[in-house]
Amino acid sequence: MKKLALLALMAIPGAASAQPATTQPRQHLSFDHDWRFHLGDTAAAPIGPVSAAYDDRSWRPLDLPHDWSIEGAFDKDAPTGGGGGYLPTGIGWYRKSFTLPRKGALVSIQFDGVYMNSDVWINGHHLGHRPYGYITFAYDLTPYIKRGANTIAVRVDNSLQPNSRWYSGSGIYRHVWLDIRPKEHIAQWGTYVTTHGNDVTIQTQVDNPAPGDSLVAQIVDAGGKVVATDAAPAQNAKQHLSVDAPLRWSPDHPYLYKAALLIKSHGKIVDKYDTPFGFRDIAYSDTSGFSLDGKRIKMNGVCLHGDAGCVGAAVPERIWRERLAVLKKMGCNAIRTSHNPPAPEFLDLCDEMGFLVMDEAFDAWESGKVKNDYHLYFDEWSQRDVTDQIHRDRNHPSIVLWSAGNEIPDQTSDKGVELLKALLKTFHDEDPTRPVTTANDDIAADVHSTRMAFLDAEDVVGYNYVDRWHERRELYYAPDHYDHPQWKMIGTESGSVRTPDVYSLGNDPQKPEPNYISGMINAEQLWKFVAVHDYVIGDFMWTGIDYLGEARWPGKGSSSGVIDMTNLPKDGYYFYQSQWTDKPVLHLLPHWNWAGREGQSIPVIAYTNCDTVELYLNDKYLGTKYREFPRQGNSGAWNKYARPYVAITTADLHLSWDVPYEPGTIKAVGRRNGETITTEIHTAGAPAALKIIADTTVISTDDAATVHVDIVDKDGNVIPTADNPLTFSVTGAGRLAGVDNGNQRDDDAFSLPRRHAFKGHAYAVVRSGRTPGPIHLTVTADGLPAATITIDAR
Ligand code: GAL
């Protein structure tokens, strides 16, 4: 036990270099290291795992965040069913022994997220119970902390199944923190920073203020320069500051300041608390949608669940950074955290990388969707959960809209209107700066449609699948805009351009039946409507990225994303990129490996924003196609145009050619505003090599790297039909955290060091440990030379 305690002490950053309280008044310490884990239940008392004397040496040592579900095997009969991706759930215990790194007046522990139904003890004392798996919560440890070794025990109960419609993971799957604060301090989430123009208002909750103490507020720019200061008495102060010509926060220029709050007592700083924020003014209008600092921005949004494929729910920050970078390149500027509050670091990344966020609270209120979902806890916990969500998240400049729920069955009942109003009141009381919506799927539904009072009460009316009912297939929001001109309207959820998991021309070699030609039409029509109607705030596609769960065996997850679970863009991605970005885009599909289909007519599709595209097969010219939406009219004078004129244009947002198949090269040449762009697809030959690339080859300790492996022919073309079995091994200062290939129907557990390639591709996540050094990942496949990549953990 003694040894463990010492290890724990060493593991706490800052412990070794603890400084005098005057210069380091509070500490927010990572508490992720050196836990022990036991899968399964065990009696808590009398000398169970909650007591310090309990012998946990047989338990598995691990570091958090940890998701035990993702380590398990897929099982068709798993209690969680397809909702949870057929992965194991159950009950698990965690324990950690630690010695306080330094004396502090007040000590608390913060869990960013535990799925679910957690109970926490310190030294045998029960601290509390928290059902909701997506909420951040903290407990005061001060009265129970001893000199010497202390023990925290956590019981996690995810055994009541099914409780989710998507993969949730199980365990302490987000970070844990130890907070050491002086007696007089700024409370947890105790600042509320809002901006208007150049003005900043900071409301601060100071706990245990001493008479005469002051609260100093400083606005600090990204370079560390203090640009405004104010001092007030330290009693729950509301301070007003102003900054001359501050740099504004926007998706294109996500500039962040921080508000530094210092409590001063007798000239000494006794506490300091930083809150990052951004200067931006948001506005919503029933005629012109959303605007930021007076500039209209259409929300080009995606819905995202919180898992990241083979690492499950315990997602290293770097993986979110990489995923968000791919979304950003698509032109995505908005994210809906469906259907729950995300990890805090996810929101930090949205602030830093520039995304508008719709932060959602729940998937169910009083009426459930699956047997054991949040409806069991709603009455007792929803107000507490939503208040904590708002307090935790309301300083993020990225968050521009709250959602109180997704497809809430109560939307169709009188009781639901009451429930909505109670939640709205809490949102408005705790954050009057942002509007609230819910994602409604029954607007205009037959028989049980959403109550008018429900929609009227919302600040912004959210539409899920606006084209679902009746004439709205074509008219989308128009009937409601006409009937309720005062409603502000947003597409909280709509189908995306889906790419088939595998291209197929059907089974009949005489008759091609391509499975990839019609998927884009619905999404194109919806996007056209959204693009030209200013009153539509924007749209959030279901989904940006594939996710685990919500599957039917042998599927393990949903392929609704325009990006797969290995962070690889699919065809649909390029459709949105062609609409949402200004750089020339020219993407072709399908692949060009159709042995046995020679002479058959195969549709070739281009997602492009070029004005014209010429197509060639083995240098034979196959014609030029034109697209322009909306078509431009004369500009300046008769027969003059602002942009190069496109004579004939399709009504679709893609181009298409029917090409008689022969192996070789399909080449497209696109022209846009005088620029030329060329895209080629080659018929790939036999496997010749494994190509291995990492997003980055230098990472930190306690970090992750993602590695892509392609099976390529002798000319370096990825072989779109290759499914070779691959094995993975890691040596050096890290470990293999999971492998994937993007195929939702694969049966191999993510934790196994093997995987078939899927469409010529596979993916691995490598984790660094606490010791720096090189990490070598080697991938082998029968008949091909092994490939190794080295990642340096520094
Ligand atoms: C929506 C729902 C999502 C997801 C999606 C699947 O109705 O809000 O959570 O289930 O359907 O298509």
Coordinates of N, CA, C and O in Angstrom, one line a residue, residues 581-731:
T581 N -16.7 25.1 -49.3 CA -15.4 25.7 -49.3 C -15.2 26.4 -50.7 O -15.9 26.2 -51.7
D582 N -14.2 27.3 -50.7 CA -13.9 28.1 -51.9 C -12.8 27.5 -52.7 O -12.6 27.9 -53.9
K583 N -12.0 26.6 -52.1 CA -10.9 26.1 -52.9 C -11.5 25.1 -53.9 O -12.5 24.5 -53.6
P584 N -10.8 24.9 -55.1 CA -11.4 24.0 -56.1 C -11.4 22.6 -55.6 O -10.5 22.1 -55.0
V585 N -12.6 21.9 -55.7 CA -12.8 20.6 -55.3 C -13.2 19.8 -56.5 O -14.0 20.2 -57.3
L586 N -12.5 18.6 -56.7 CA -12.9 17.7 -57.8 C -12.7 16.3 -57.4 O -11.6 15.8 -57.4
H587 N -13.8 15.7 -56.9 CA -13.6 14.3 -56.4 C -14.4 13.4 -57.3 O -15.6 13.6 -57.7
L588 N -13.8 12.2 -57.7 CA -14.5 11.3 -58.5 C -14.8 10.0 -57.8 O -14.1 9.6 -56.9
L589 N -15.9 9.3 -58.2 CA -16.2 8.0 -57.7 C -16.9 7.3 -58.8 O -17.4 7.9 -59.7
P590 N -16.9 5.9 -58.8 CA -16.4 5.0 -57.8 C -14.9 4.7 -58.1 O -14.3 5.5 -58.8
H591 N -14.4 3.7 -57.5 CA -13.0 3.3 -57.9 C -13.0 2.7 -59.3 O -14.1 2.6 -59.9
W592 N -11.9 2.3 -59.8 CA -11.8 1.9 -61.2 C -11.2 0.5 -61.3 O -10.4 0.2 -62.1
N593 N -11.7 -0.4 -60.4 CA -11.2 -1.8 -60.4 C -12.5 -2.7 -60.6 O -13.0 -3.2 -59.7
W594 N -12.8 -2.9 -61.9 CA -14.1 -3.6 -62.2 C -13.8 -4.8 -63.1 O -14.5 -4.9 -64.1
A595 N -12.8 -5.6 -62.8 CA -12.5 -6.8 -63.6 C -13.8 -7.6 -63.9 O -14.5 -7.8 -62.9
G596 N -14.0 -8.0 -65.1 CA -15.2 -8.8 -65.4 C -16.3 -7.9 -65.9 O -17.3 -8.4 -66.4
R597 N -16.2 -6.6 -65.8 CA -17.3 -5.7 -66.2 C -16.9 -4.9 -67.4 O -17.5 -3.9 -67.7
E598 N -15.9 -5.4 -68.2 CA -15.4 -4.7 -69.4 C -16.6 -4.4 -70.3 O -17.4 -5.3 -70.6
G599 N -16.6 -3.2 -70.8 CA -17.6 -2.8 -71.8 C -18.9 -2.3 -71.2 O -19.8 -1.7 -71.9
Q600 N -19.1 -2.6 -69.9 CA -20.4 -2.2 -69.3 C -20.4 -0.7 -68.9 O -19.3 -0.1 -68.6
S601 N -21.5 -0.1 -69.0 CA -21.6 1.3 -68.7 C -21.6 1.6 -67.2 O -22.5 1.1 -66.5
I602 N -20.6 2.3 -66.7 CA -20.5 2.5 -65.3 C -20.6 4.0 -65.0 O -19.9 4.8 -65.6
P603 N -21.6 4.4 -64.2 CA -21.7 5.9 -63.9 C -20.5 6.4 -63.1 O -20.1 5.8 -62.1
V604 N -19.9 7.4 -63.6 CA -18.8 8.1 -62.9 C -19.3 9.4 -62.4 O -19.9 10.2 -63.2
I605 N -19.2 9.7 -61.1 CA -19.8 10.9 -60.5 C -18.7 11.8 -60.1 O -17.6 11.3 -59.6
A606 N -18.9 13.1 -60.2 CA -17.9 14.1 -59.7 C -18.6 15.0 -58.7 O -19.7 15.5 -59.0
Y607 N -18.0 15.1 -57.5 CA -18.4 16.2 -56.6 C -17.4 17.3 -56.8 O -16.2 17.1 -56.7
T608 N -18.0 18.4 -57.2 CA -17.1 19.5 -57.6 C -17.7 20.9 -57.5 O -18.9 21.0 -57.5
N609 N -16.9 21.8 -57.3 CA -17.4 23.2 -57.4 C -16.8 23.9 -58.6 O -16.8 25.1 -58.7
C610 N -16.2 23.1 -59.5 CA -15.7 23.7 -60.7 C -16.8 24.1 -61.6 O -17.9 23.5 -61.6
D611 N -16.6 25.1 -62.5 CA -17.7 25.5 -63.4 C -17.9 24.4 -64.5 O -19.0 24.1 -64.9
T612 N -16.8 23.9 -65.0 CA -16.8 22.9 -66.0 C -15.9 21.8 -65.7 O -14.8 22.0 -65.1
V613 N -16.2 20.5 -66.1 CA -15.3 19.4 -65.9 C -15.3 18.6 -67.2 O -16.3 18.2 -67.7
E614 N -14.1 18.3 -67.6 CA -13.9 17.4 -68.8 C -13.5 16.0 -68.3 O -12.7 15.9 -67.3
L615 N -14.0 15.0 -68.9 CA -13.6 13.6 -68.4 C -12.9 12.9 -69.5 O -13.3 13.0 -70.7
Y616 N -11.9 12.1 -69.2 CA -11.1 11.3 -70.1 C -11.0 9.9 -69.5 O -10.8 9.7 -68.3
L617 N -11.1 8.8 -70.4 CA -10.8 7.5 -70.0 C -9.6 7.1 -70.9 O -9.7 7.0 -72.2
N618 N -8.5 6.8 -70.3 CA -7.3 6.4 -71.0 C -7.0 7.4 -72.2 O -6.9 7.0 -73.3
D619 N -7.2 8.7 -71.8 CA -6.9 9.8 -72.7 C -8.0 10.0 -73.8 O -7.9 10.9 -74.6
K620 N -9.0 9.2 -73.8 CA -10.2 9.4 -74.7 C -11.1 10.4 -74.1 O -11.5 10.3 -72.9
Y621 N -11.4 11.5 -74.8 CA -12.3 12.5 -74.3 C -13.8 12.0 -74.2 O -14.3 11.5 -75.2
L622 N -14.4 12.2 -73.0 CA -15.8 11.7 -72.8 C -16.8 12.8 -72.7 O -17.9 12.6 -72.3
G623 N -16.3 14.0 -72.9 CA -17.3 15.1 -72.8 C -17.1 16.0 -71.6 O -16.5 15.7 -70.6
T624 N -17.7 17.2 -71.7 CA -17.6 18.2 -70.7 C -18.9 18.4 -70.1 O -19.9 18.5 -70.8
K625 N -19.0 18.5 -68.7 CA -20.2 18.8 -68.0 C -20.1 20.1 -67.3 O -19.0 20.5 -66.9
Y626 N -21.3 20.7 -67.0 CA -21.3 22.0 -66.4 C -22.2 22.0 -65.2 O -23.3 21.3 -65.2
R627 N -21.9 22.6 -64.1 CA -22.8 22.8 -63.0 C -22.6 24.2 -62.4 O -21.5 24.7 -62.3
E628 N -23.7 24.8 -62.1 CA -23.6 26.1 -61.5 C -24.9 26.3 -60.7 O -26.0 26.3 -61.2
F629 N -24.8 26.5 -59.4 CA -25.9 26.8 -58.5 C -25.7 27.8 -57.5 O -24.7 27.7 -56.8
P630 N -26.5 28.8 -57.4 CA -27.6 29.2 -58.3 C -27.0 29.7 -59.6 O -25.9 30.2 -59.6
R631 N -27.7 29.5 -60.7 CA -27.2 30.1 -62.0 C -27.2 31.6 -61.9 O -28.1 32.2 -61.4
Q632 N -26.1 32.1 -62.4 CA -26.0 33.6 -62.3 C -26.7 34.3 -63.5 O -26.8 33.7 -64.6
G633 N -27.1 35.5 -63.3 CA -27.7 36.3 -64.4 C -26.7 37.3 -64.9 O -25.6 37.3 -64.4
N634 N -27.2 38.1 -65.8 CA -26.3 39.2 -66.3 C -25.9 40.1 -65.1 O -26.6 40.3 -64.2
S635 N -24.7 40.6 -65.3 CA -24.2 41.4 -64.2 C -23.5 42.6 -64.8 O -22.5 42.4 -65.6
G636 N -23.9 43.8 -64.5 CA -23.2 45.0 -65.1 C -23.9 45.4 -66.4 O -24.2 46.6 -66.6
A637 N -24.1 44.5 -67.3 CA -24.7 44.9 -68.6 C -25.2 43.6 -69.2 O -24.9 42.5 -68.7
W638 N -26.0 43.7 -70.3 CA -26.6 42.6 -71.0 C -25.5 41.7 -71.5 O -24.5 42.2 -72.1
N639 N -25.6 40.4 -71.2 CA -24.7 39.4 -71.7 C -23.3 39.6 -71.1 O -22.3 39.1 -71.7
K640 N -23.3 40.2 -69.9 CA -22.0 40.2 -69.2 C -22.3 39.5 -67.9 O -23.4 39.5 -67.3
Y641 N -21.2 38.8 -67.4 CA -21.4 38.0 -66.1 C -20.3 38.2 -65.2 O -19.1 38.5 -65.6
A642 N -20.6 38.1 -63.9 CA -19.6 38.4 -62.8 C -18.5 37.3 -62.8 O -17.4 37.6 -62.6
R643 N -19.0 36.1 -63.1 CA -18.0 35.0 -63.1 C -18.0 34.4 -64.6 O -18.9 34.7 -65.3
P644 N -17.0 33.6 -64.9 CA -17.0 33.0 -66.2 C -18.4 32.3 -66.5 O -18.9 31.6 -65.6
Y645 N -18.9 32.5 -67.6 CA -20.3 32.1 -67.9 C -20.3 30.6 -68.2 O -19.5 30.1 -69.0
V646 N -21.3 29.9 -67.6 CA -21.4 28.5 -67.9 C -22.7 28.3 -68.7 O -23.8 28.7 -68.2
A647 N -22.6 27.8 -69.9 CA -23.7 27.8 -70.8 C -24.8 26.9 -70.4 O -26.0 27.3 -70.2
I648 N -24.6 25.6 -70.3 CA -25.6 24.7 -69.9 C -25.2 24.2 -68.6 O -24.1 23.9 -68.3
T649 N -26.2 24.1 -67.7 CA -25.8 23.6 -66.4 C -26.8 22.6 -65.9 O -28.0 22.7 -66.2
T650 N -26.4 21.6 -65.1 CA -27.4 20.7 -64.5 C -28.1 21.3 -63.3 O -27.6 22.2 -62.7
A651 N -29.2 20.7 -63.0 CA -29.9 21.1 -61.8 C -29.4 20.4 -60.5 O -29.8 20.7 -59.4
D652 N -28.5 19.4 -60.8 CA -28.0 18.7 -59.6 C -26.7 19.4 -59.1 O -26.2 20.3 -59.8
L653 N -26.3 19.0 -57.9 CA -25.1 19.6 -57.4 C -23.9 18.6 -57.6 O -22.9 18.7 -57.0
H654 N -24.1 17.6 -58.5 CA -22.9 16.8 -58.9 C -23.0 16.6 -60.4 O -24.0 17.0 -61.1
L655 N -21.9 16.1 -61.0 CA -21.9 15.8 -62.4 C -21.8 14.3 -62.6 O -21.3 13.6 -61.7
S656 N -22.2 13.8 -63.8 CA -22.2 12.4 -63.9 C -22.0 12.0 -65.4 O -22.5 12.7 -66.3
W657 N -21.2 11.0 -65.7 CA -21.0 10.5 -67.0 C -21.2 8.9 -67.0 O -20.9 8.3 -66.0
D658 N -21.7 8.4 -68.0 CA -21.8 6.9 -68.1 C -20.6 6.5 -69.0 O -20.5 6.8 -70.2
V659 N -19.7 5.7 -68.4 CA -18.5 5.3 -69.0 C -18.4 3.8 -69.2 O -18.4 3.1 -68.3
P660 N -18.2 3.4 -70.5 CA -18.0 2.0 -70.7 C -16.7 1.5 -70.1 O -15.6 2.2 -70.4
Y661 N -16.7 0.5 -69.3 CA -15.5 0.2 -68.5 C -14.4 -0.4 -69.3 O -14.6 -1.3 -70.1
E662 N -13.3 0.1 -69.1 CA -12.0 -0.6 -69.5 C -11.0 -0.2 -68.4 O -11.0 0.9 -67.9
P663 N -10.1 -1.1 -68.0 CA -9.1 -0.7 -67.0 C -8.2 0.4 -67.5 O -8.1 0.6 -68.7
G664 N -7.7 1.1 -66.6 CA -6.8 2.2 -66.9 C -6.9 3.4 -66.0 O -7.1 3.2 -64.8
T665 N -7.0 4.6 -66.7 CA -7.1 5.8 -65.9 C -8.3 6.6 -66.3 O -8.5 7.0 -67.4
I666 N -9.0 7.0 -65.3 CA -10.1 8.0 -65.5 C -9.5 9.3 -65.0 O -9.0 9.4 -63.9
K667 N -9.6 10.3 -65.9 CA -9.0 11.6 -65.5 C -10.1 12.7 -65.7 O -10.8 12.7 -66.7
A668 N -10.2 13.5 -64.7 CA -11.1 14.7 -64.8 C -10.3 16.0 -64.7 O -9.4 16.1 -63.9
V669 N -10.7 16.9 -65.6 CA -10.0 18.2 -65.6 C -11.1 19.3 -65.3 O -12.0 19.4 -66.1
G670 N -10.9 19.9 -64.1 CA -11.9 20.9 -63.8 C -11.4 22.3 -63.9 O -10.2 22.5 -63.8
R671 N -12.3 23.2 -64.3 CA -11.9 24.6 -64.4 C -12.8 25.5 -63.5 O -14.0 25.3 -63.6
R672 N -12.1 26.3 -62.8 CA -12.9 27.2 -61.9 C -12.2 28.6 -61.8 O -11.0 28.6 -61.4
N673 N -12.9 29.6 -62.3 CA -12.4 30.9 -62.2 C -10.9 31.0 -62.7 O -10.1 31.6 -62.1
G674 N -10.7 30.3 -63.9 CA -9.4 30.4 -64.5 C -8.4 29.4 -63.9 O -7.3 29.3 -64.4
E675 N -8.7 28.8 -62.8 CA -7.8 27.7 -62.2 C -8.2 26.4 -62.8 O -9.3 26.1 -63.1
T676 N -7.2 25.5 -62.9 CA -7.4 24.2 -63.4 C -7.0 23.2 -62.4 O -6.0 23.3 -61.7
I677 N -7.8 22.1 -62.2 CA -7.5 21.1 -61.2 C -7.8 19.7 -61.9 O -8.7 19.6 -62.7
T678 N -6.9 18.8 -61.6 CA -7.0 17.5 -62.3 C -7.1 16.4 -61.2 O -6.3 16.4 -60.2
T679 N -8.0 15.4 -61.4 CA -8.1 14.3 -60.5 C -8.0 13.0 -61.3 O -8.7 13.0 -62.4
E680 N -7.3 12.0 -60.9 CA -7.2 10.8 -61.6 C -7.6 9.6 -60.7 O -7.2 9.6 -59.5
I681 N -8.2 8.6 -61.3 CA -8.3 7.3 -60.6 C -7.7 6.2 -61.5 O -8.1 6.2 -62.7
H682 N -6.9 5.4 -60.9 CA -6.2 4.4 -61.7 C -6.8 3.0 -61.3 O -7.1 2.8 -60.1
T683 N -6.8 2.1 -62.2 CA -7.1 0.7 -61.9 C -5.9 0.2 -61.2 O -4.8 0.3 -61.7
A684 N -6.1 -0.3 -60.0 CA -4.9 -0.7 -59.2 C -4.6 -2.2 -59.5 O -5.4 -3.0 -59.9
G685 N -3.3 -2.5 -59.4 CA -2.8 -3.9 -59.7 C -2.7 -4.7 -58.5 O -3.4 -4.4 -57.5
A686 N -1.8 -5.7 -58.5 CA -1.7 -6.6 -57.3 C -1.0 -6.0 -56.2 O -0.2 -5.1 -56.3
P687 N -1.3 -6.4 -54.9 CA -0.6 -5.9 -53.7 C 0.9 -6.0 -53.9 O 1.4 -7.1 -54.2
A688 N 1.6 -4.9 -53.6 CA 3.0 -5.0 -53.7 C 3.7 -4.5 -52.4 O 4.8 -4.9 -52.1
A689 N 3.0 -3.6 -51.6 CA 3.6 -3.1 -50.4 C 2.6 -2.6 -49.4 O 1.4 -2.4 -49.8
L690 N 3.0 -2.4 -48.2 CA 2.2 -1.7 -47.2 C 2.8 -0.3 -47.0 O 4.0 -0.1 -46.8
K691 N 1.9 0.6 -47.2 CA 2.3 2.0 -47.0 C 1.8 2.5 -45.6 O 0.6 2.3 -45.3
I692 N 2.7 3.0 -44.8 CA 2.3 3.3 -43.5 C 2.6 4.8 -43.2 O 3.6 5.3 -43.6
I693 N 1.6 5.5 -42.7 CA 1.8 7.0 -42.4 C 1.1 7.3 -41.1 O 0.0 6.8 -40.8
A694 N 1.7 8.2 -40.4 CA 1.1 8.7 -39.2 C 0.8 10.2 -39.3 O 1.4 10.9 -40.1
D695 N -0.3 10.6 -38.7 CA -0.7 12.0 -38.7 C 0.5 12.9 -38.2 O 0.8 14.0 -38.6
T696 N 1.1 12.3 -37.1 CA 2.3 13.0 -36.6 C 3.2 11.9 -36.0 O 2.8 10.9 -35.5
T697 N 4.5 12.1 -36.2 CA 5.5 11.1 -35.7 C 6.1 11.6 -34.4 O 7.0 10.9 -33.8
V698 N 5.7 12.8 -33.9 CA 6.3 13.3 -32.6 C 5.1 13.6 -31.7 O 4.2 14.4 -32.1
I699 N 5.0 12.9 -30.6 CA 3.9 13.1 -29.7 C 4.5 13.3 -28.3 O 5.7 13.2 -28.1
S700 N 3.6 13.7 -27.3 CA 4.1 13.8 -26.0 C 4.0 12.5 -25.3 O 3.5 11.5 -25.8
T701 N 4.5 12.5 -24.0 CA 4.3 11.3 -23.2 C 2.8 11.4 -22.9 O 2.2 12.4 -22.9
D702 N 2.2 10.2 -22.5 CA 0.8 10.2 -22.2 C -0.1 10.7 -23.3 O -1.0 11.5 -23.1
D703 N 0.2 10.4 -24.5 CA -0.4 10.9 -25.7 C -0.8 9.8 -26.6 O -0.7 8.6 -26.3
A704 N -1.3 10.1 -27.8 CA -1.7 9.1 -28.8 C -1.3 9.5 -30.2 O -1.2 10.7 -30.5
A705 N -1.0 8.5 -31.0 CA -0.7 8.8 -32.4 C -1.6 7.9 -33.2 O -1.9 6.7 -32.8
T706 N -2.1 8.4 -34.4 CA -2.9 7.5 -35.2 C -2.1 7.2 -36.5 O -1.4 8.1 -37.0
V707 N -2.2 5.9 -36.9 CA -1.4 5.5 -38.0 C -2.3 4.8 -39.1 O -3.2 4.1 -38.7
H708 N -2.1 5.2 -40.3 CA -2.9 4.6 -41.4 C -2.0 3.7 -42.2 O -0.9 4.0 -42.5
V709 N -2.6 2.6 -42.6 CA -1.9 1.6 -43.4 C -2.6 1.3 -44.7 O -3.8 1.0 -44.6
D710 N -2.0 1.5 -45.8 CA -2.6 1.2 -47.1 C -1.9 0.1 -47.8 O -0.7 -0.1 -47.8
I711 N -2.7 -0.8 -48.4 CA -2.2 -1.8 -49.3 C -2.1 -1.3 -50.7 O -3.1 -0.9 -51.3
V712 N -0.9 -1.2 -51.2 CA -0.7 -0.5 -52.5 C -0.1 -1.4 -53.6 O 0.5 -2.4 -53.2
D713 N -0.3 -1.1 -54.8 CA 0.3 -1.8 -55.9 C 1.7 -1.3 -56.2 O 2.2 -0.4 -55.5
K714 N 2.3 -1.8 -57.2 CA 3.7 -1.4 -57.4 C 3.9 0.1 -57.8 O 4.9 0.7 -57.6
D715 N 2.8 0.7 -58.3 CA 2.8 2.1 -58.6 C 2.3 3.0 -57.4 O 2.2 4.2 -57.6
G716 N 2.0 2.4 -56.3 CA 1.6 3.2 -55.2 C 0.1 3.5 -55.1 O -0.3 4.2 -54.3
N717 N -0.7 2.8 -56.0 CA -2.1 3.0 -55.9 C -2.7 2.2 -54.8 O -2.4 1.0 -54.7
V718 N -3.6 2.8 -54.0 CA -4.3 2.0 -53.0 C -5.2 1.0 -53.7 O -5.9 1.4 -54.6
I719 N -5.2 -0.2 -53.2 CA -6.1 -1.2 -53.9 C -7.4 -1.3 -53.2 O -7.6 -1.7 -52.1
P720 N -8.4 -0.8 -53.9 CA -9.7 -0.5 -53.3 C -10.5 -1.8 -52.9 O -11.5 -1.8 -52.2
T721 N -10.0 -3.0 -53.4 CA -10.7 -4.2 -53.1 C -9.8 -5.1 -52.1 O -10.2 -6.2 -51.8
A722 N -8.7 -4.6 -51.7 CA -7.8 -5.4 -50.9 C -8.3 -5.6 -49.5 O -8.7 -4.7 -48.8
D723 N -8.3 -6.9 -49.0 CA -8.8 -7.2 -47.6 C -7.8 -8.1 -46.9 O -8.2 -8.9 -46.1
N724 N -6.5 -7.9 -47.2 CA -5.5 -8.8 -46.6 C -5.5 -8.8 -45.1 O -5.7 -7.7 -44.5
P725 N -5.3 -9.9 -44.4 CA -5.2 -9.9 -43.0 C -3.9 -9.3 -42.6 O -2.8 -9.6 -43.1
L726 N -4.0 -8.4 -41.6 CA -2.8 -7.7 -41.1 C -2.6 -7.9 -39.7 O -3.5 -8.1 -38.9
T727 N -1.3 -8.0 -39.3 CA -1.0 -8.0 -37.8 C -0.2 -6.8 -37.4 O 0.6 -6.3 -38.2
F728 N -0.4 -6.4 -36.2 CA 0.2 -5.2 -35.7 C 1.0 -5.5 -34.4 O 0.5 -6.3 -33.6
S729 N 2.2 -5.0 -34.3 CA 2.9 -5.1 -33.0 C 3.7 -3.8 -32.7 O 4.1 -3.1 -33.6
V730 N 3.7 -3.6 -31.4 CA 4.4 -2.3 -30.9 C 5.5 -2.7 -30.0 O 5.3 -3.5 -29.1
T731 N 6.6 -2.0 -30.1 CA 7.7 -2.2 -29.2 C 8.2 -0.8 -28.8 O 7.9 0.2 -29.5

